[in-house]
XYZ file of C-alpha atoms in Angstrom:
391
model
C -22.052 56.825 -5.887
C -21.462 52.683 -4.925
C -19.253 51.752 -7.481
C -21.047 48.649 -9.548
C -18.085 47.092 -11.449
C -16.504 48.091 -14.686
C -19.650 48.883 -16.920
C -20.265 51.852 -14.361
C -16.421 52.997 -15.032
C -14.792 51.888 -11.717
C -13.070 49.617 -10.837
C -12.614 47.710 -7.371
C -9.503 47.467 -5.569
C -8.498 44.096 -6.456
C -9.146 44.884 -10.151
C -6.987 47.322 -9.997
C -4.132 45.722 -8.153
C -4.314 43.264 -11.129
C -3.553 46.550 -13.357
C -0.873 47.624 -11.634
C 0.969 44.103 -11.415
C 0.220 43.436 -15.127
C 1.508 47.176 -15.925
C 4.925 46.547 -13.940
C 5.117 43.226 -15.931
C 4.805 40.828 -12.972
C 1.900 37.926 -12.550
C -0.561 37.517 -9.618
C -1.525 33.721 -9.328
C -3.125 34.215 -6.113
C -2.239 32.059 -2.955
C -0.334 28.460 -3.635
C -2.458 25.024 -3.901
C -2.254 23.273 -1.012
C -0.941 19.759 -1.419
C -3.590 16.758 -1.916
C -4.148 15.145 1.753
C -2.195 18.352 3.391
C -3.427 21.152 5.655
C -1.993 23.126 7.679
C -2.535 21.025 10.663
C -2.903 17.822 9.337
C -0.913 15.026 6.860
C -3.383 11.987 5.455
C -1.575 9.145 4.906
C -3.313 5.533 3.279
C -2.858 2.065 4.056
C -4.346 -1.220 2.499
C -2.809 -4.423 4.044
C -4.093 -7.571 4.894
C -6.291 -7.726 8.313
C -8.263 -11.146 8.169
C -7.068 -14.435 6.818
C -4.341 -16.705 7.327
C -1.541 -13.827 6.629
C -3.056 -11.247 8.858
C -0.415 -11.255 11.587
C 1.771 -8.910 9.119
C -0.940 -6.211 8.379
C -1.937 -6.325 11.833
C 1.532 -5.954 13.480
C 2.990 -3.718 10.789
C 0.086 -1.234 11.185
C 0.690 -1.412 14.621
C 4.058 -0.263 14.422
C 3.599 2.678 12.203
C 0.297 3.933 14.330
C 2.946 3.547 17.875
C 5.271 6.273 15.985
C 2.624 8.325 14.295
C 0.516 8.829 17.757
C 3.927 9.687 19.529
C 4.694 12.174 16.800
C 0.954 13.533 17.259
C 0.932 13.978 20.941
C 3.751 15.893 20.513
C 2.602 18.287 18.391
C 3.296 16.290 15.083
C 5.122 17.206 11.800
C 6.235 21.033 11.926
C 2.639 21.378 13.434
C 0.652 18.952 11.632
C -0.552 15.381 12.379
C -0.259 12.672 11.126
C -3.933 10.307 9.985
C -3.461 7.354 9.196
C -6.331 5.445 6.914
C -5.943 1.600 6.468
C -8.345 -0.387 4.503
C -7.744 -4.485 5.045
C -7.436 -6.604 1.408
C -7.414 -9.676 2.895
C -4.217 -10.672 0.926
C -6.364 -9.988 -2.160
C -4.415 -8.061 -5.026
C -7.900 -7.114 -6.931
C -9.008 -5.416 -3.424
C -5.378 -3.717 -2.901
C -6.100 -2.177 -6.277
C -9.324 -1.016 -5.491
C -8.739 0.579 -1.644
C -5.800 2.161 -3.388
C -8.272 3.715 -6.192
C -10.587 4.603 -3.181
C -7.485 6.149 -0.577
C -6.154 8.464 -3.649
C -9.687 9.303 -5.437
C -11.888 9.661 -2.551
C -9.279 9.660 0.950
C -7.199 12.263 -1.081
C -4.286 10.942 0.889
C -0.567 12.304 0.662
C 0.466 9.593 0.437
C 0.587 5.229 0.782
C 2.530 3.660 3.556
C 2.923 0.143 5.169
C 1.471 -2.481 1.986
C 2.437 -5.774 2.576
C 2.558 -9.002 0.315
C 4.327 -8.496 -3.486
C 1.289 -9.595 -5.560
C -0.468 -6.688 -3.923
C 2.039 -4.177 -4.234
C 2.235 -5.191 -7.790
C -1.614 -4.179 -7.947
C -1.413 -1.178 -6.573
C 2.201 0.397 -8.065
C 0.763 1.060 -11.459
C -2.335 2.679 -9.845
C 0.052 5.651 -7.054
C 2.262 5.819 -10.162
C -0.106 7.292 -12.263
C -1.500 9.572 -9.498
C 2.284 10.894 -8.829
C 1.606 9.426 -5.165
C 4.784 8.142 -2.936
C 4.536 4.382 -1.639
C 6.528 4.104 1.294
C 7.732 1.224 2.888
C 5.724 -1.658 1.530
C 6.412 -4.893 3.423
C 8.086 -6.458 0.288
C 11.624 -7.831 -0.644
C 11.031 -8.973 -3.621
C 14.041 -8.401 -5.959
C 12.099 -6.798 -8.906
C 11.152 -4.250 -7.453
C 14.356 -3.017 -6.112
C 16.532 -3.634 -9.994
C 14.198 -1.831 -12.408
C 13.874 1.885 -9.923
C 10.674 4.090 -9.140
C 10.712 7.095 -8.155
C 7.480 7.358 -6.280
C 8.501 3.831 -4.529
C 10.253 3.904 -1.441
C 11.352 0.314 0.763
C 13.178 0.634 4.120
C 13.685 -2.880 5.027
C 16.052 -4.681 2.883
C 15.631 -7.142 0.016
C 14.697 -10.832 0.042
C 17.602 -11.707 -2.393
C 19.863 -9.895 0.627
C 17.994 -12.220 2.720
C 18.263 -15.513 0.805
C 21.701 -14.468 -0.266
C 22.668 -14.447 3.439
C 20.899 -17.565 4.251
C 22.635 -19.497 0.914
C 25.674 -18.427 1.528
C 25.627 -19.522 5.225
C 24.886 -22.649 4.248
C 27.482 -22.763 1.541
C 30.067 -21.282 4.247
C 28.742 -24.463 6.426
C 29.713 -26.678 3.600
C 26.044 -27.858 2.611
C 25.841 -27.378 -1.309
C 23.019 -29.556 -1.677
C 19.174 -27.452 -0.288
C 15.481 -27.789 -1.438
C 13.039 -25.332 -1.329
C 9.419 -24.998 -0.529
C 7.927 -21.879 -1.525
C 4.693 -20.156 -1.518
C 2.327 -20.979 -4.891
C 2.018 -16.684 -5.501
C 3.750 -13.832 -7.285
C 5.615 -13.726 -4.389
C 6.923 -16.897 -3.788
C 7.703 -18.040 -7.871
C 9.038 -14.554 -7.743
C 11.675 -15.298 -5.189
C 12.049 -18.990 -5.985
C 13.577 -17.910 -8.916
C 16.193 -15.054 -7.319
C 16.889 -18.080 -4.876
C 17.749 -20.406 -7.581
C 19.907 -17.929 -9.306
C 21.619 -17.249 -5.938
C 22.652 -20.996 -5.420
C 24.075 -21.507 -8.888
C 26.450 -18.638 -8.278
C 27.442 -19.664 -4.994
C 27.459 -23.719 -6.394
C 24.963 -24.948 -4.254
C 22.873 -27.734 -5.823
C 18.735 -26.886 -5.458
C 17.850 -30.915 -5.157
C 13.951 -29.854 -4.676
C 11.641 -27.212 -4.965
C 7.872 -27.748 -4.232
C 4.971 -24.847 -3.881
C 2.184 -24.936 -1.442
C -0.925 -22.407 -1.202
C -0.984 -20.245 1.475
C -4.685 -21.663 2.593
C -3.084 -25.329 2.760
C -4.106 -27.234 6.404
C -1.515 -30.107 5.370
C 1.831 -30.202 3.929
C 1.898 -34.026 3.940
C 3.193 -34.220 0.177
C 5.608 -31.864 0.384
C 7.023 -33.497 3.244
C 7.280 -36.609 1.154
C 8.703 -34.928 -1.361
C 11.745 -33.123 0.327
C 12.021 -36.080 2.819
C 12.874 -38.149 -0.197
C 15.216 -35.273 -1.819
C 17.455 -35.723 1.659
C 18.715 -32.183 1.335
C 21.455 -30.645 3.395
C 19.119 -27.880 4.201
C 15.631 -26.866 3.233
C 14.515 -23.114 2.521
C 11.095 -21.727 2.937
C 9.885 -19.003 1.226
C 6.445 -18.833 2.326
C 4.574 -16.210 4.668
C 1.775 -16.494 7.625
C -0.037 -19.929 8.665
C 1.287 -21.958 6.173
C 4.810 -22.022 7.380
C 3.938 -23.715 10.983
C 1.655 -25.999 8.925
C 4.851 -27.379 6.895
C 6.264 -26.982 10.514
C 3.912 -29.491 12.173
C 3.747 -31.872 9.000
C 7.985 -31.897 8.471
C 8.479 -32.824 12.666
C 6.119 -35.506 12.644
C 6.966 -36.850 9.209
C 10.499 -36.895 10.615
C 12.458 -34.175 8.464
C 16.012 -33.902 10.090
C 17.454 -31.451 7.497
C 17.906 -28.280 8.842
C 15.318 -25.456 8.135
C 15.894 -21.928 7.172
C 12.997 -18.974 6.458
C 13.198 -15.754 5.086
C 12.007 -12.743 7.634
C 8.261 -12.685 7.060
C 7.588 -17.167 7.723
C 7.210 -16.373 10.967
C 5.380 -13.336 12.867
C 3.852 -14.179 16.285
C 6.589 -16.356 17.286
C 5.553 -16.847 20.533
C 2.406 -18.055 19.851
C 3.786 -20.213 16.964
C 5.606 -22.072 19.148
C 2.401 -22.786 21.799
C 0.814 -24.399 18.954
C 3.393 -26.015 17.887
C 4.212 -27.674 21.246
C 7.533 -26.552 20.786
C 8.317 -27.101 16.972
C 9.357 -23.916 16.049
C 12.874 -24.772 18.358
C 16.237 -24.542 15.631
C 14.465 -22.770 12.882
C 17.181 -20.241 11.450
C 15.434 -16.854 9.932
C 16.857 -13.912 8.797
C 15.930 -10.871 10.262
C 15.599 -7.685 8.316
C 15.424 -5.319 11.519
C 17.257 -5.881 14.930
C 15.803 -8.104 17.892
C 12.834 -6.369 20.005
C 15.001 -7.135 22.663
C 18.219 -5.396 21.447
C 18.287 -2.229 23.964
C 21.804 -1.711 23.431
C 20.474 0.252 20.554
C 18.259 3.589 20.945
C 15.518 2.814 17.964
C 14.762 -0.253 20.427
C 15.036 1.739 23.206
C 12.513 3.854 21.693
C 10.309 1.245 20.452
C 10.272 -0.301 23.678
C 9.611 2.451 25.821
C 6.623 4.162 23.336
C 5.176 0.866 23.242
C 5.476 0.584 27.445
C 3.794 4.299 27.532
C 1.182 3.610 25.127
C 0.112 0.378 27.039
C 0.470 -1.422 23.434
C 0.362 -5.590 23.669
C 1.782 -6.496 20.286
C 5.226 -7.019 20.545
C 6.896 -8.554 17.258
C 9.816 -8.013 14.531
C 7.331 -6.700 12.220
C 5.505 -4.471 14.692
C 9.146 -2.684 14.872
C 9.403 -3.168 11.591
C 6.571 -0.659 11.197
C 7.837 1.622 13.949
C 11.212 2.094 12.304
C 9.099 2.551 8.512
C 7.137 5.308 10.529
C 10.380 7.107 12.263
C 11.712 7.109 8.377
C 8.858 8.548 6.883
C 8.800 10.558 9.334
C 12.072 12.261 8.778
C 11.374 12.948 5.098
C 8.839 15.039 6.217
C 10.371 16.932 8.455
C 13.501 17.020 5.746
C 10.867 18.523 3.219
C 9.841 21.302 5.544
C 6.583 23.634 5.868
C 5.984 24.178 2.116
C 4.968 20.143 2.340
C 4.368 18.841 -1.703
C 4.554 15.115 -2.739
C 7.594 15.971 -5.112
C 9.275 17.837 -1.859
C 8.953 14.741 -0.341
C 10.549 12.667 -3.031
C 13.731 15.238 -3.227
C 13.855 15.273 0.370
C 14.397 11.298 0.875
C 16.609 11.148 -2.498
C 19.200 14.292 -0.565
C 18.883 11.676 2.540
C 21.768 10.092 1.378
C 23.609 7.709 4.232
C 22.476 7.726 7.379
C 21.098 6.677 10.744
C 17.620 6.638 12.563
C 18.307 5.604 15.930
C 21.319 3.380 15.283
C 19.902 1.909 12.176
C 21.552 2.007 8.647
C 19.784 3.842 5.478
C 21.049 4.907 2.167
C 18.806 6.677 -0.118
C 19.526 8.785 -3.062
C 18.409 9.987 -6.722
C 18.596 6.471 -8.044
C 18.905 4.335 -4.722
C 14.764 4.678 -2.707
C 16.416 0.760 -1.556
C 16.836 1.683 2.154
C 18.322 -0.832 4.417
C 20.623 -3.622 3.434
C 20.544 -5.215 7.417
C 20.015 -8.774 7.422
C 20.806 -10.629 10.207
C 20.324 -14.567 11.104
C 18.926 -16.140 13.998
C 17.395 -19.462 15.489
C 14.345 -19.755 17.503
C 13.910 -21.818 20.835
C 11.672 -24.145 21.921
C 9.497 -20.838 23.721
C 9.615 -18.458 20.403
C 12.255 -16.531 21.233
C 15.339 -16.115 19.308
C 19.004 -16.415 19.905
C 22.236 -15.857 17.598
């Protein structure tokens, strides 16, 4: 007789393994979940950054550099077997839309997790919403000094601070003997944000802020705040301002004839070369800090790398940030791997807190249970007349 089910009195096989476990007092909860936006041949990974608009160089380039590493990784045979898709949604510099492609990567992309943000008012948008979700954000292109003092353990940087930034750029100029700057700083989260860290930087180091004026990142003139800072006559004048706006305050301070010295924090500037075409040379003697080693630095391997992926990929970009993104990537990366087969989110989190000090191709990181800071490198430099950049 074809046994029916339990009403017939039998039993299937399955039914009674369950007996048997639950007689010998152990529990049978089937096979393990798989983690959101894992398989076992692939790892989904979300990005919203700004694309279009006057700041788009950064979302652009940075993308760039994390989809160089990831294809590598890929045509290789990824991650312990799995690749790596990468999903990027452009904000346009909008914090409203970062909040919604995050909703949309973690609700509907089901991604692992969030890589590569850029822009401080947008990661402010989005934190609250992978927080809840218990998704990582990795890497955001953001220094901003909140965000490193009050910790998160689903938040991640690699590249170092903008108070280690300004704090290397204020204190060269204190070491110089100017004690008297101005600043000019972006009218955003980002830029009142770090106007402020900057300002308590220069009272600890005794440096006199004569000046400080904002300007919108959409402005086509900088005529006032020329005026302004002209009149100040500061030893030195710092920008804190990101994308097109910084060679508009470029153009506007030559040809109202600024002579103080001018200093930028690593993201004023990101297609250098090109920069300095439009600006018929302008960009020559602007000072930056640099939050990742020179492009053109092949005495160490992560450039050696970078350059030679890029060469074998046929890629055109070429920039600080675009290896920026490469080195976030190589990172990321490595926690993976660290976190092995049985891949989870909070696997992930343990695996890049146990990272502790080390080195991915020559460059520094320190990570642990209440440190997800990263790097701490900040270098300066000074542009020529062709974009380039020279110590």
């Amino acid at each position: 007789m074809k046994c029916q089910g339990v009403e017939d009195g039998c039993v299937d096989r399955r039914t009674a393994m369950a007996g048997l476990v639950a007689t010998a007092g152990w529990t049978w909860a089937g096979p393990a979940a798989a983690e959101t936006g894992v398989t076992d041949t692939r790892i989904k990974v979300g990005q919203s950054a700004v694309f279009t608009g006057p700041a788009k160089d950064f979302g652009v380039d940075y993308k760039a550099g994390i989809s160089l590493y990831f294809d590598k990784v890929n045509k290789t045979g990824g991650v312990l077997g799995r690749t790596l898709e990468l999903v990027s949604h452009d904000d346009a510099y909008d914090p409203k839309k970062t909040a919604e492609n995050t909703t949309k990567l973690i609700d509907e992309g089901k991604v692992f997790a969030l890589i590569g943000y850029v822009a401080t008012g947008n990661l402010i948008a989005a934190m609250p919403i992978a927080e809840k979700a218990g998704v990582p954000m990795f890497a955001p292109l953001v220094g901003t000094t909140s965000f490193r003092t009050t910790h998160n353990r689903y938040l991640f940087h690699v590249r170092a601070s903008y108070e280690t930034e300004l704090r290397k750029i204020v204190g060269h100029l204190a070491t110089l003997g100017i004690n008297n700057i101005a600043v000019i700083y972006q009218n955003s989260a980002f830029g009142k944000s770090n106007l402020d860290t900057c300002l308590q930087i220069a009272q600890g180091l005794k440096v006199k802020v004569v000046e400080s004026v904002p300007m919108e990142i959409v402005a086509t003139d900088a005529k006032t705040q020329v005026a302004t800072l002209t009149k100040a006559q500061p030893g030195a004048v710092v920008m804190i301002m990101a994308g097109k706006m910084v060679e508009v305050f470029l153009r506007d301070y030559r040809a109202g004839g600024g002579a103080s010295p001018l200093y930028t924090i690593s993201v004023g500037i990101t297609d250098a070369p090109g920069s300095a075409q439009r600006l018929n040379g302008g960009i020559e003697g602007l000072v930056t800090a640099s939050i990742v080693p020179s492009p053109q630095a092949s005495r160490l391997s992560v450039v050696v790398d970078y350059r030679k992926d890029r060469t074998d990929a046929g890629e055109k970009i070429d920039s600080y940030t675009m290896l920026e993104g490469y080195i976030a990537a190589r990172v990321f990366v490595e926690g993976i791997k660290r976190a092995g087969k049985a891949l989870t989110r909070e696997g992930f989190i343990k695996a890049m807190e146990d990272m502790g000090t080390t080195k991915i191709g020559d460059f520094p990181l320190q990570y642990g249970p209440n440190n997800h800071n990263g790097s701490n490198f900040v270098d300066l430099e000074m542009y020529t007349r062709s974009g380039g950049l020279k110590r």
